[in-house]
Short mmCIF file of C-alpha atoms in Angstrom, two decimals:
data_model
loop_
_atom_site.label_atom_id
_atom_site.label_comp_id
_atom_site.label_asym_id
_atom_site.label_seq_id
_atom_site.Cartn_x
_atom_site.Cartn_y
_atom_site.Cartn_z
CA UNK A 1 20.26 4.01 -13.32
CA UNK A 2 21.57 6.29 -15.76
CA UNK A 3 22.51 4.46 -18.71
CA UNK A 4 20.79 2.07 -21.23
CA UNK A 5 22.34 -1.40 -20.23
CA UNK A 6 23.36 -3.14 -23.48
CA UNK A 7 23.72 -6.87 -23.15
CA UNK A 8 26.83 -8.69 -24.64
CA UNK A 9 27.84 -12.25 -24.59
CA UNK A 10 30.24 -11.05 -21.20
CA UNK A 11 27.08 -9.66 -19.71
CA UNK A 12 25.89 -11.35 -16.41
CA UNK A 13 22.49 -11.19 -16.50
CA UNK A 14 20.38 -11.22 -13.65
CA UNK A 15 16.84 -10.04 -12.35
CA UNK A 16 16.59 -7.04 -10.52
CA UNK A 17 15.02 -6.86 -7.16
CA UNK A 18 11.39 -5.79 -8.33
CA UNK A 19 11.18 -8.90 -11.02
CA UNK A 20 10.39 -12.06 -9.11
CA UNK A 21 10.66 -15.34 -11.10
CA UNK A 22 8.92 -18.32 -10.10
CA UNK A 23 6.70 -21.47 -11.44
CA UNK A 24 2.79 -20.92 -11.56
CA UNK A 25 1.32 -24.21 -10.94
CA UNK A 26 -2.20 -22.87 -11.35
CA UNK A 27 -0.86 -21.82 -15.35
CA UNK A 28 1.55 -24.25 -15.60
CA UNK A 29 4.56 -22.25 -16.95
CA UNK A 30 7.38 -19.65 -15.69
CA UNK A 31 6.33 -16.64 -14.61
CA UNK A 32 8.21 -13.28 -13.72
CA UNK A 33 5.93 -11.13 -11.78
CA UNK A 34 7.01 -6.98 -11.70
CA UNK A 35 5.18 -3.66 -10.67
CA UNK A 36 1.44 -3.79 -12.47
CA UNK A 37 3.06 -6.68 -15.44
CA UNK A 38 2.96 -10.29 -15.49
CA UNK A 39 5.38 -12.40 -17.54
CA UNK A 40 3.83 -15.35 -18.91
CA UNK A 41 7.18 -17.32 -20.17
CA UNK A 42 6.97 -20.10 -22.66
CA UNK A 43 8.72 -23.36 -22.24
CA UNK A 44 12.04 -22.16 -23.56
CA UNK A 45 11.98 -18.82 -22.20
CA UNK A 46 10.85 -20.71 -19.40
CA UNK A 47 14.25 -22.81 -19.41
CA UNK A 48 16.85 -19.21 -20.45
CA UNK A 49 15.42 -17.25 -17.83
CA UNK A 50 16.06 -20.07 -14.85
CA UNK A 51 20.05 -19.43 -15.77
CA UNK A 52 19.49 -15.76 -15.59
CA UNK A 53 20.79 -16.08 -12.06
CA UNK A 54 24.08 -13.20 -11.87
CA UNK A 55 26.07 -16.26 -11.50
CA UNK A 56 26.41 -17.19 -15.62
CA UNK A 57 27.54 -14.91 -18.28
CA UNK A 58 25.48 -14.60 -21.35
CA UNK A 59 28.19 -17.03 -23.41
CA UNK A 60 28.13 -19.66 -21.08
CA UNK A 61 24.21 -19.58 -20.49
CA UNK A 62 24.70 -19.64 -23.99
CA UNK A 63 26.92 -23.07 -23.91
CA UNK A 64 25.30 -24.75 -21.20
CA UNK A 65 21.72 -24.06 -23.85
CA UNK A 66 23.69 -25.20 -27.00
CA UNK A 67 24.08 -28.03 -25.09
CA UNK A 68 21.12 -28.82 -24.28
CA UNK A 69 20.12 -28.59 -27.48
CA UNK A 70 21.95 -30.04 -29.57
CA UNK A 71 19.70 -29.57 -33.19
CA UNK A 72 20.01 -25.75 -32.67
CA UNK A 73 23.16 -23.75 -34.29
CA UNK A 74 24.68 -22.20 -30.79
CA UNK A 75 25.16 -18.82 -33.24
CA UNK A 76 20.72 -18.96 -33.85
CA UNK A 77 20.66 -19.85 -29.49
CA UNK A 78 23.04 -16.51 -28.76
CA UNK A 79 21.17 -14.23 -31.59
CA UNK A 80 17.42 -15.37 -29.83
CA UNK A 81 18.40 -16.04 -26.40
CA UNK A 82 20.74 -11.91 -26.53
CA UNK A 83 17.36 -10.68 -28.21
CA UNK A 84 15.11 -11.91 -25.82
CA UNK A 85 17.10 -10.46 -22.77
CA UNK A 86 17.82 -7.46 -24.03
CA UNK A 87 13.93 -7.17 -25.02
CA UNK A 88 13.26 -7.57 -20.59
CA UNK A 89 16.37 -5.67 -19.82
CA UNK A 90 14.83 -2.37 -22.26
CA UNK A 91 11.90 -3.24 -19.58
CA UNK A 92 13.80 -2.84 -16.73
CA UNK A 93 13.25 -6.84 -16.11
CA UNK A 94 16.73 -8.10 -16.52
CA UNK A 95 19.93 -6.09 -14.98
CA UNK A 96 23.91 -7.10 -15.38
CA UNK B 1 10.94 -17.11 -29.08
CA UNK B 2 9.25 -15.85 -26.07
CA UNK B 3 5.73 -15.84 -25.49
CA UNK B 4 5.50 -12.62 -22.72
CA UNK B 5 1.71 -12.08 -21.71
CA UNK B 6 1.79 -8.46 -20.01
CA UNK B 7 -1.56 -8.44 -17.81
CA UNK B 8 -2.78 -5.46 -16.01
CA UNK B 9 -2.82 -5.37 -12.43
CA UNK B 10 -4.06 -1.85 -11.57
CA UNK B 11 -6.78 -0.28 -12.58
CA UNK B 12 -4.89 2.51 -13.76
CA UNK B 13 -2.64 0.71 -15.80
CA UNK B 14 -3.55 0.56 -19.79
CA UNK B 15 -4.91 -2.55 -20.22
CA UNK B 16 -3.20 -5.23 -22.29
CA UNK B 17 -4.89 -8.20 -22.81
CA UNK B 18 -2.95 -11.39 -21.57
CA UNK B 19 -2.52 -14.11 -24.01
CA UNK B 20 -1.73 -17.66 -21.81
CA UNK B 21 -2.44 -20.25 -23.04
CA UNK B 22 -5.89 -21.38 -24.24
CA UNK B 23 -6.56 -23.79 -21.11
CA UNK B 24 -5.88 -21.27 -18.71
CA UNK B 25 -7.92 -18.67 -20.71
CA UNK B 26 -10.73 -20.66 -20.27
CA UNK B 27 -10.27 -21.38 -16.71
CA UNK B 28 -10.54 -17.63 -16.18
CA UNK B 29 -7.32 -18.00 -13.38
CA UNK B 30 -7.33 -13.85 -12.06
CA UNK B 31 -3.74 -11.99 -12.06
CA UNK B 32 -4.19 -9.64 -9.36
CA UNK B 33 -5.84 -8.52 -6.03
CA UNK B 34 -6.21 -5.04 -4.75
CA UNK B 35 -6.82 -4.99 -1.19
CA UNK B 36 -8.54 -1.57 -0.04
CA UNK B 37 -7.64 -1.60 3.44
CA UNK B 38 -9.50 1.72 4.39
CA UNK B 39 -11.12 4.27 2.88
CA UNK B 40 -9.12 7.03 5.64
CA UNK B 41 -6.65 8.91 4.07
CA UNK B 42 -5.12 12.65 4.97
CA UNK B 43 -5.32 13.80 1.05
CA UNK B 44 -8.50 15.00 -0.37
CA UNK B 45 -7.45 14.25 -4.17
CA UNK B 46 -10.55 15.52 -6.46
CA UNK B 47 -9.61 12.83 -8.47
CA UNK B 48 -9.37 9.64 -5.86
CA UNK B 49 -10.32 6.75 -7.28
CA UNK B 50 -12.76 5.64 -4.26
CA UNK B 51 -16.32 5.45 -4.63
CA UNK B 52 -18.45 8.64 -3.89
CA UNK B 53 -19.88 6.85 -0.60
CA UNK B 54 -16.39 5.97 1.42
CA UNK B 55 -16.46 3.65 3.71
CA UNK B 56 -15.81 4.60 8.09
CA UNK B 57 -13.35 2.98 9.59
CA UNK B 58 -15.57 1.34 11.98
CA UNK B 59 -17.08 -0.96 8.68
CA UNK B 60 -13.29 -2.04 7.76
CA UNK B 61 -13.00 -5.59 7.88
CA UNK B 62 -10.12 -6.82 10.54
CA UNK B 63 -6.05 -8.27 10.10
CA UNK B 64 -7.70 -12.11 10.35
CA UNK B 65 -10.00 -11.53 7.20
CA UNK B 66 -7.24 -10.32 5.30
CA UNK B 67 -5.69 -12.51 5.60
CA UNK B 68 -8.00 -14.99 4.98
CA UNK B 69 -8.83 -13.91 1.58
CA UNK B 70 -5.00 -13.37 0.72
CA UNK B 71 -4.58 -17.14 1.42
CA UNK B 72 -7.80 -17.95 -0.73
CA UNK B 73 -6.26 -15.84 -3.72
CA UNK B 74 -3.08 -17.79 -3.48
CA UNK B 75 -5.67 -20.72 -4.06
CA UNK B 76 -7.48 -19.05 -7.08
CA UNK B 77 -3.85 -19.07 -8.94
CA UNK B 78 -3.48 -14.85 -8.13
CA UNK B 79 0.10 -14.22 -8.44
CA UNK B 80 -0.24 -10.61 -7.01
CA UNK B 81 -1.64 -8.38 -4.35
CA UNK B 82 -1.69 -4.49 -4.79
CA UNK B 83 -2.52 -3.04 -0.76
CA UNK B 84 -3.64 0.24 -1.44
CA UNK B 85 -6.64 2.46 -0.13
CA UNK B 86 -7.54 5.28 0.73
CA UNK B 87 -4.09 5.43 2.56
CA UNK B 88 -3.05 1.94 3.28
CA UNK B 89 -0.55 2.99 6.07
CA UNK B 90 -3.02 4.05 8.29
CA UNK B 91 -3.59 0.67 9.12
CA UNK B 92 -1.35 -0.71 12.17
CA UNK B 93 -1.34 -4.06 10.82
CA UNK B 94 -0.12 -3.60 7.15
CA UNK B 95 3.21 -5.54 7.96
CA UNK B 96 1.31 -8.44 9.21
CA UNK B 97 -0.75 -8.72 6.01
CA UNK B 98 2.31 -8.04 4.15
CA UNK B 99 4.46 -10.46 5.58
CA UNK B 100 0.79 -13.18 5.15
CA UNK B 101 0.66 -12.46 1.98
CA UNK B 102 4.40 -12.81 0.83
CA UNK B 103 5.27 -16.20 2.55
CA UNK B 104 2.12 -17.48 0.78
CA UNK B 105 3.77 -16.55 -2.28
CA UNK B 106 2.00 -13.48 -3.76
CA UNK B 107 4.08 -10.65 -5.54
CA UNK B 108 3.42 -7.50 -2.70
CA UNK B 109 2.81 -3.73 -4.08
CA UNK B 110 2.15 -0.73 -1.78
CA UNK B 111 -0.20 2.09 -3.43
CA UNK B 112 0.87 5.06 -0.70
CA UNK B 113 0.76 8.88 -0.77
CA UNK B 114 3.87 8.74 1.66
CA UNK B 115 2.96 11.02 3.33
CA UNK B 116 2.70 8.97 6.46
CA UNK B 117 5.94 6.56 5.67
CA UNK B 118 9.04 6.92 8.13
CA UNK B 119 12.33 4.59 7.42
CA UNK B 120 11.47 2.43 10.43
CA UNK B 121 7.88 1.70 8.87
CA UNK B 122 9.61 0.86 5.58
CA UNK B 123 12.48 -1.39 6.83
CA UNK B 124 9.75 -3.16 8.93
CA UNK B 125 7.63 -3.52 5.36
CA UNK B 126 10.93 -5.07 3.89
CA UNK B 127 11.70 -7.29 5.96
CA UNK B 128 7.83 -8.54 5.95
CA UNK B 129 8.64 -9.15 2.28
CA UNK B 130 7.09 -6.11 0.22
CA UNK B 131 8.32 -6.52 -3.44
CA UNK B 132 7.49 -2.83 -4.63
CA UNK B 133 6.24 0.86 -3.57
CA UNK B 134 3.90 2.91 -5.47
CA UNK B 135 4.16 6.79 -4.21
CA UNK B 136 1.82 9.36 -5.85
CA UNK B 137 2.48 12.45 -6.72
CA UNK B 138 -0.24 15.34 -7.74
CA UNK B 139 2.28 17.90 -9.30
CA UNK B 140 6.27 18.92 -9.53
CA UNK B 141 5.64 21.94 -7.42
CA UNK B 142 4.65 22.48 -4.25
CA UNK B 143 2.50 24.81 -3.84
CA UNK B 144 0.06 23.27 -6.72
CA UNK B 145 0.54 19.71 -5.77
CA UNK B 146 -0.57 20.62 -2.02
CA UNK B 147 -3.76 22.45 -3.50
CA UNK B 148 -4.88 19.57 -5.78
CA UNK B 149 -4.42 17.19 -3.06
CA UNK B 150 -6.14 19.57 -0.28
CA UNK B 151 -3.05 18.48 1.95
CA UNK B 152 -0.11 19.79 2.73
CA UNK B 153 2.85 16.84 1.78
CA UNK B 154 4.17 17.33 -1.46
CA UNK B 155 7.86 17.75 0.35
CA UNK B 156 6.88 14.97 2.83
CA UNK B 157 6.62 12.53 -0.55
CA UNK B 158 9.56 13.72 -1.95
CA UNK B 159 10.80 12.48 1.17
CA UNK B 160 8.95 9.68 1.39
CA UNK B 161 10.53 8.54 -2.11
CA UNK B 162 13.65 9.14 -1.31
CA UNK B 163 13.37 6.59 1.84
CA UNK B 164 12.02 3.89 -0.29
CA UNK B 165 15.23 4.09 -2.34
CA UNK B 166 17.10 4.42 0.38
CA UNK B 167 15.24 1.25 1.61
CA UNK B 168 16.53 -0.84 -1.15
CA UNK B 169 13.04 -1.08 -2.21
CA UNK B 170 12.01 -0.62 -6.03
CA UNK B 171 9.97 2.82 -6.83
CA UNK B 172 7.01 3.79 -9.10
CA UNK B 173 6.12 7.11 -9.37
CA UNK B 174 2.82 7.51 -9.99
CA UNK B 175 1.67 10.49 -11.62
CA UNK B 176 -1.72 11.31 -12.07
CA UNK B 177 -2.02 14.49 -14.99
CA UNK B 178 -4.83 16.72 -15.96
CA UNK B 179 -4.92 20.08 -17.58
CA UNK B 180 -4.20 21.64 -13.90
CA UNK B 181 -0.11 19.68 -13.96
CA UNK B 182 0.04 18.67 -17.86
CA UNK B 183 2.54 21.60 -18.09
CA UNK B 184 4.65 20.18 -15.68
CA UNK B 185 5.09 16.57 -17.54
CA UNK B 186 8.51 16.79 -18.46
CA UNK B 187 9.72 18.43 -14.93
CA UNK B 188 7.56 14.92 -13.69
CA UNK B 189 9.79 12.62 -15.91
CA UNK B 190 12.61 14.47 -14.89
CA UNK B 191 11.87 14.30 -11.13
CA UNK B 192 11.32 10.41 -11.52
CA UNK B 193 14.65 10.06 -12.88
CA UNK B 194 16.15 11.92 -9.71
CA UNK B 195 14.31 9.98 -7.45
CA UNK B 196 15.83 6.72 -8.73
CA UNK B 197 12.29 4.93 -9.58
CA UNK B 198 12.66 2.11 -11.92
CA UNK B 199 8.88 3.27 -13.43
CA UNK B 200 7.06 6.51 -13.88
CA UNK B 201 2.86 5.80 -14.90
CA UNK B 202 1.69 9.07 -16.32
CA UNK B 203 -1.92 8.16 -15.81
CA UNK B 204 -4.09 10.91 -17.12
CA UNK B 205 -7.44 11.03 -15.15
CA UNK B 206 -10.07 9.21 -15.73
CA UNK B 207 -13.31 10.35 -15.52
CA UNK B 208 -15.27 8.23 -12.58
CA UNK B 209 -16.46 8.87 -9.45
CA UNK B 210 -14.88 11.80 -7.97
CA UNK B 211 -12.95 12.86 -11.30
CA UNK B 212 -16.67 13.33 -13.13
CA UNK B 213 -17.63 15.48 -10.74
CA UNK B 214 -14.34 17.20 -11.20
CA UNK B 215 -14.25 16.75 -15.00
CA UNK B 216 -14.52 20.12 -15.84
CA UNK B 217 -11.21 21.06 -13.77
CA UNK B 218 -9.40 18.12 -14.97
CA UNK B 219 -10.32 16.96 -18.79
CA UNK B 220 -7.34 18.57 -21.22
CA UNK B 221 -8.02 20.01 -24.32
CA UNK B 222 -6.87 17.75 -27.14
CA UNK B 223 -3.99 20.02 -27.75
CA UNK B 224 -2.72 19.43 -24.50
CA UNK B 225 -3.50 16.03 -25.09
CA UNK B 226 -0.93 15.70 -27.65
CA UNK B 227 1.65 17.31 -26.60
CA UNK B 228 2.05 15.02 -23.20
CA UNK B 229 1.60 12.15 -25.76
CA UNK B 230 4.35 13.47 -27.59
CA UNK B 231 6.97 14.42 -24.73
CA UNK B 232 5.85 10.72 -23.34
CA UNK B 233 7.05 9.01 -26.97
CA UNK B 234 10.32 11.15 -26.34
CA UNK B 235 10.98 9.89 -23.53
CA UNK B 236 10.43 6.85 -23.92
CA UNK B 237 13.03 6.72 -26.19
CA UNK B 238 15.47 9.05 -24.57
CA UNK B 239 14.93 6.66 -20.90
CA UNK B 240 14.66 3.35 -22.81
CA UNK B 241 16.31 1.05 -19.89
CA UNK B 242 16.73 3.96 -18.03
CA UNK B 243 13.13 4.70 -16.56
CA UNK B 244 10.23 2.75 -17.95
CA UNK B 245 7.04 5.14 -18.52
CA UNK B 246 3.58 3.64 -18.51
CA UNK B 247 1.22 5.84 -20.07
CA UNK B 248 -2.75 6.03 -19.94
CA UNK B 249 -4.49 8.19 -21.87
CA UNK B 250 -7.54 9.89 -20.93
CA UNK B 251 -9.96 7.74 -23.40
CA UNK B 252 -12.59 10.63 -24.22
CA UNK B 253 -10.19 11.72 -27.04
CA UNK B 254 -9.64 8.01 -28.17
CA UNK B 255 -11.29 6.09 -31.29
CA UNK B 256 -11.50 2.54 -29.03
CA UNK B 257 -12.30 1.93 -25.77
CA UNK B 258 -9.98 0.95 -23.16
CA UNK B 259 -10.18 -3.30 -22.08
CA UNK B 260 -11.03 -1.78 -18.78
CA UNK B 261 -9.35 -4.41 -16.38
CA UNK B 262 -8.41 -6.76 -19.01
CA UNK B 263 -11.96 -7.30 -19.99
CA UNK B 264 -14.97 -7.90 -16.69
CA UNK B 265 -14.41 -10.85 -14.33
CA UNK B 266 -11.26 -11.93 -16.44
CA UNK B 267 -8.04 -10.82 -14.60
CA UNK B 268 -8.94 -9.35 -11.44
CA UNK B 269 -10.75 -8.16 -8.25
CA UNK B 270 -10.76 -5.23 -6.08
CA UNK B 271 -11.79 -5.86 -2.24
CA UNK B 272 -13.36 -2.80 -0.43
CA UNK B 273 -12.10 -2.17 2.91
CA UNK B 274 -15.73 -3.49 4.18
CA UNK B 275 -14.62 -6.85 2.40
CA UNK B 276 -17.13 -6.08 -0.45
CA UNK B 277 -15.28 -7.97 -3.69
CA UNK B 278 -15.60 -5.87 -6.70
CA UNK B 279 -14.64 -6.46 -10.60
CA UNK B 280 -13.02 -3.04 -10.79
CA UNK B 281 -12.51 -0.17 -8.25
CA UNK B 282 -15.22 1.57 -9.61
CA UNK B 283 -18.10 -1.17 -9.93
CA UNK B 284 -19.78 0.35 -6.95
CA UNK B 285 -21.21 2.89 -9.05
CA UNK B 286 -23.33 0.13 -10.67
CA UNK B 287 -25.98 0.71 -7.82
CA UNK B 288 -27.76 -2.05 -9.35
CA UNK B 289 -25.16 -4.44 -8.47
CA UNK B 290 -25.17 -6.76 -5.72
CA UNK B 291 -21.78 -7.32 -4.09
CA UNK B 292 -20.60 -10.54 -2.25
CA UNK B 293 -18.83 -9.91 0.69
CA UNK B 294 -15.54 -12.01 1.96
CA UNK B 295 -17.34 -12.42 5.17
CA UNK B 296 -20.19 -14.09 3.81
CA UNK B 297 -18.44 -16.09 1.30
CA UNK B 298 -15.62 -17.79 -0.02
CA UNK B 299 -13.67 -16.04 -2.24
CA UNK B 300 -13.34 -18.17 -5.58
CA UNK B 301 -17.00 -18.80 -5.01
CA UNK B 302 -17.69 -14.94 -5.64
CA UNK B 303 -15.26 -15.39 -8.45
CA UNK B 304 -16.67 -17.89 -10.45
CA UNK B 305 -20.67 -17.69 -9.41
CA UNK B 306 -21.97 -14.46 -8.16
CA UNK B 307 -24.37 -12.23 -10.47
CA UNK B 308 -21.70 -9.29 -10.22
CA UNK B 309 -18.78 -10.70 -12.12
CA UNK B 310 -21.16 -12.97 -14.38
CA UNK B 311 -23.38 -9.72 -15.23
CA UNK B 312 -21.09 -8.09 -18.36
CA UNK B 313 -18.24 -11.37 -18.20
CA UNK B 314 -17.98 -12.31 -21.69
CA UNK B 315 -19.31 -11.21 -24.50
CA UNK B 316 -22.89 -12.87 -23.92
CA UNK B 317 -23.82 -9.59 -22.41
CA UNK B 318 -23.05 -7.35 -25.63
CA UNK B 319 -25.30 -5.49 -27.46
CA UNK B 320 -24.25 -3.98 -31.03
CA UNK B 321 -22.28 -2.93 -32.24
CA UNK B 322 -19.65 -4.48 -29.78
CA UNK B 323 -21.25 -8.29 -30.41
CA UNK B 324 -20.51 -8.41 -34.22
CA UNK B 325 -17.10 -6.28 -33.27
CA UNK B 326 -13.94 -8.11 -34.48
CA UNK B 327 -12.53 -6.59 -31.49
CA UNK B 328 -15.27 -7.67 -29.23
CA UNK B 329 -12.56 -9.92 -27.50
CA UNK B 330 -9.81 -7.08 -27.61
CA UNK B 331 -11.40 -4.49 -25.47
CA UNK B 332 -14.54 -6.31 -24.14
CA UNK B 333 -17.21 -3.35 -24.61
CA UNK B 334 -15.00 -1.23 -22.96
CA UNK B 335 -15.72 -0.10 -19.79
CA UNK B 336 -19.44 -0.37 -17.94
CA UNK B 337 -18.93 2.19 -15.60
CA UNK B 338 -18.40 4.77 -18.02
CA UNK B 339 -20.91 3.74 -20.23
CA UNK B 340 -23.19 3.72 -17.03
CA UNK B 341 -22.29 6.76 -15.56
CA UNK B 342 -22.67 9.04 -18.86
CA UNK B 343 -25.65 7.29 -20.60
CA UNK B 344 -27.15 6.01 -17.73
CA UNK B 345 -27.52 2.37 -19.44
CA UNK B 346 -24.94 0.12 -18.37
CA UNK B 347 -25.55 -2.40 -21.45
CA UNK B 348 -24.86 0.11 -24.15
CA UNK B 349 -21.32 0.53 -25.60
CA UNK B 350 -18.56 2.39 -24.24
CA UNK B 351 -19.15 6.01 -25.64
CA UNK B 352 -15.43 6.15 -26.10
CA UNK B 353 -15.45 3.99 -28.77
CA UNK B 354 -16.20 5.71 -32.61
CA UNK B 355 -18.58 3.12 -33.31
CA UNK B 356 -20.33 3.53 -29.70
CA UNK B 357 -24.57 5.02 -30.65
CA UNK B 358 -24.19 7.33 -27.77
CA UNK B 359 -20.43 8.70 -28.69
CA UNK B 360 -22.67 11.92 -28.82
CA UNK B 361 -22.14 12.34 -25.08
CA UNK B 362 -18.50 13.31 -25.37
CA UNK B 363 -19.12 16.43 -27.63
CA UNK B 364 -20.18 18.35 -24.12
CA UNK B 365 -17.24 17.98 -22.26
CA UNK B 366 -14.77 17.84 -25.09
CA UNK B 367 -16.20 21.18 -26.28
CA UNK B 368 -16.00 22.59 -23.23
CA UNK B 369 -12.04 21.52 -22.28
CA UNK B 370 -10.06 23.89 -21.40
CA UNK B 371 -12.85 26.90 -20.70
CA UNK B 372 -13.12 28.09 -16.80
CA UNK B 373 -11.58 25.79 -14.35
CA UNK B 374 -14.34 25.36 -11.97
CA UNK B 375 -13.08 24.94 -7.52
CA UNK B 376 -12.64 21.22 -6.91
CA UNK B 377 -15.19 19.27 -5.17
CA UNK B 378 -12.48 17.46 -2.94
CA UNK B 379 -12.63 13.58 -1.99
CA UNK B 380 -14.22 13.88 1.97
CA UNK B 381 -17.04 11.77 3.91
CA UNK B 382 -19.62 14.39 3.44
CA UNK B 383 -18.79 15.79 0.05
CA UNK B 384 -20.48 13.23 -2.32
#
């Protein structure tokens, strides 16, 4: 890597090799597990981060979310759901 | 909207404590394993974080323990296993316990100097599912990293690093900085970049073990002090997504203590390569500790029940000023081997924190940083 990856809403996002995503029964929510961290995810960073599969780019991850639900403005989903990957991309947790 | 707990796994990572939720607080569910395989190891780092009295090889418990205890850990709800050592490729059945320990579903990190690594090892240690290699490094040039480690394979981990990436398998450098390398922190950055790691931990000694009786050749001088702390904010900036730089400080100059592993008994265990189960890598030098062995018991059992990890779990335990500390739950006392080792009472306060009665301890070898380097007492059988 040589460059800062900055996510936009043509970004596929996916995990990189070292970040392994899975379900923790024993603490009953996502987790992402990486060198010396542990990512506890809450229920709905639980449900963005399953789509974070480098099949999805971030506006239709986006969709498919806005979706889902229904309540939330899609503009509030992209400005949270961009934030929140960028925030484990900075990390080194999420790669495009 | 996301709720990211960051917990430790490594002893010499700075400890953040892990905020899950409430229920599985209170369960007390551990993060992390580290498996010390063997005590053997070619390097002679004065610094190594292995107790005083190592352990032969003929005490090291066998591949069918292992993995044993990994498969109990996958029961306790620990999400990752750290095989480290001494030098954890010495053993001739690492892939096995790899390959045990990923299909059971535990995250897989290898703590190696390299020096013994070849491609064939490594593409065998992929394909038993390791997630992640650790390589150490004691300096950016040779001739000082070979002396410091009493070994000869600074060029063989360069080498080493290179085959991990060439591996396809993710890299931490791990650099371990004292007043004898500080000088050479921003070559280290640099030289992490160029080997393609993902991470770079700048851990600055700390002083346990073998590194107290090295203190005196190791501890910086505050100045020094500052100056990494400042090239590591730099970077940090300059490398954001780039190279991610985990940083511990060595706490003598702090104003808190460290929440040594996340706080006693809370996040994690260390196994000695005789199968002793520890709260920390260090805990040995509580000689008035008992130790439960995996041999003797099962491992949640030692968890949850024996006098070891009960002894300072909690806050129960505290004396003051930590027990009417609004912090008490932030860095849990601090750690007990430090307050143990330089006060010789193991109930007291860490002395790194301000507020600690016997803070007075650190004037000593604060005012003495950066006088006469003393020769290293090097990490051998013999030498304690």
């Amino acid at each position: 890597m040589s460059e800062r990856l900055l996510l936009n809403v043509d970004s596929v996002p996916r995990l990189p090799r070292h970040a392994k995503l899975r379900f923790d029964r024993a603490r009953d929510c996502w987790i992402i597990n990486a060198p010396e961290r542990v990512f506890e995810l809450d229920a709905i960073a639980g449900e963005v981060i399953q789509l974070v599969d480098g099949t999805r780019t971030l506006a239709v991850l986006v969709d498919e979310l806005a979706t889902k639900y229904d309540q939330a403005p899609r503009a509030d989903i992209e400005r949270d759901v961009t934030a929140m990957l960028q925030n484990l991309a900075d990390k080194g947790f999420v790669i495009a | 909207m996301t709720d990211q707990a960051e917990a430790p796994a490594n002893a010499q990572t700075e400890c953040t404590a892990a905020t899950g939720n409430s229920e599985s607080r209170n369960r007390l569910i551990p993060y992390a394993v580290l498996c010390e395989l063997t005590h053997r190891c070619p390097l002679q780092c004065p610094y190594c974080s292995n107790p005083i009295e190592l352990e032969r090889a003929s005490r090291e418990i066998d591949t069918d323990t292992w993995k044993s205890v990994l498969s109990q850990a996958v029961d306790m709800g620990i999400l990752q296993a750290h095989f480290s050592g001494g030098e954890p490729t010495v053993r001739k059945d690492l892939e096995e316990m790899v390959e045990h320990a990923s299909k059971a579903g535990l995250y897989t990190n290898l703590i190696t100097s390299g020096v013994l690594l070849t491609p064939a090892r490594l593409d065998r240690l992929r394909e038993a599912g390791l997630d992640h290699v650790q390589v150490s490094f004691q300096d950016t040039e040779s001739e000082n990293a070979d002396r410091i480690a009493g070994f000869r394979g600074h060029a063989k981990k360069q080498e080493a690093a290179r085959m991990v990436r060439a591996a396809d398998l993710p890299l931490t450098v791990n650099a371990v900085m004292h007043r004898q390398n500080l000088h050479h922190l921003e070559a280290m950055i640099a030289m992490a970049v160029e080997l393609d790691a993902e991470r770079l931990e700048v851990a600055q000694v700390q002083y346990y073990g073998w590194a107290l009786k090295n203190r005196q050749a190791f501890l910086p001088t505050r100045d020094q002090l500052d100056e990494a702390t400042r090239i590591v904010e730099e970077a940090r900036v300059r490398l954001k997504g780039i190279l991610a730089i985990d940083y511990v400080v060595p706490d003598y100059y702090a104003r808190r203590p460290k929440s040594c592993m996340g706080g006693w008994g809370r996040q994690f265990l260390n196994i000695t390569p005789a199968g002793k189960v520890l709260p920390c890598h260090a805990a040995e030098s509580l000689d008035f500790l008992e130790f439960e062995n995996v041999t003797e018991r099962p491992l949640a059992w030692i968890w949850e029940h024996s006098s070891a990890f009960n002894r300072f779990r909690g806050t129960d335990w505290m004396p003051e000023p930590c027990r009417s500390c609004d912090r008490r739950e932030i860095d849990w006392g601090g750690c007990r081997c430090q307050a143990f080792a330089l006060t010789g009472d193991p109930d007291t306060t860490d002395p790194a924190c301000e507020f600690a009665p016997q803070r007075h301890v650190l004037e000593m070898p604060i005012g003495e940083a950066g006088g006469e380097i003393p020769e290293f007492v090097y990490r051998r059988i013999g030498n304690g």
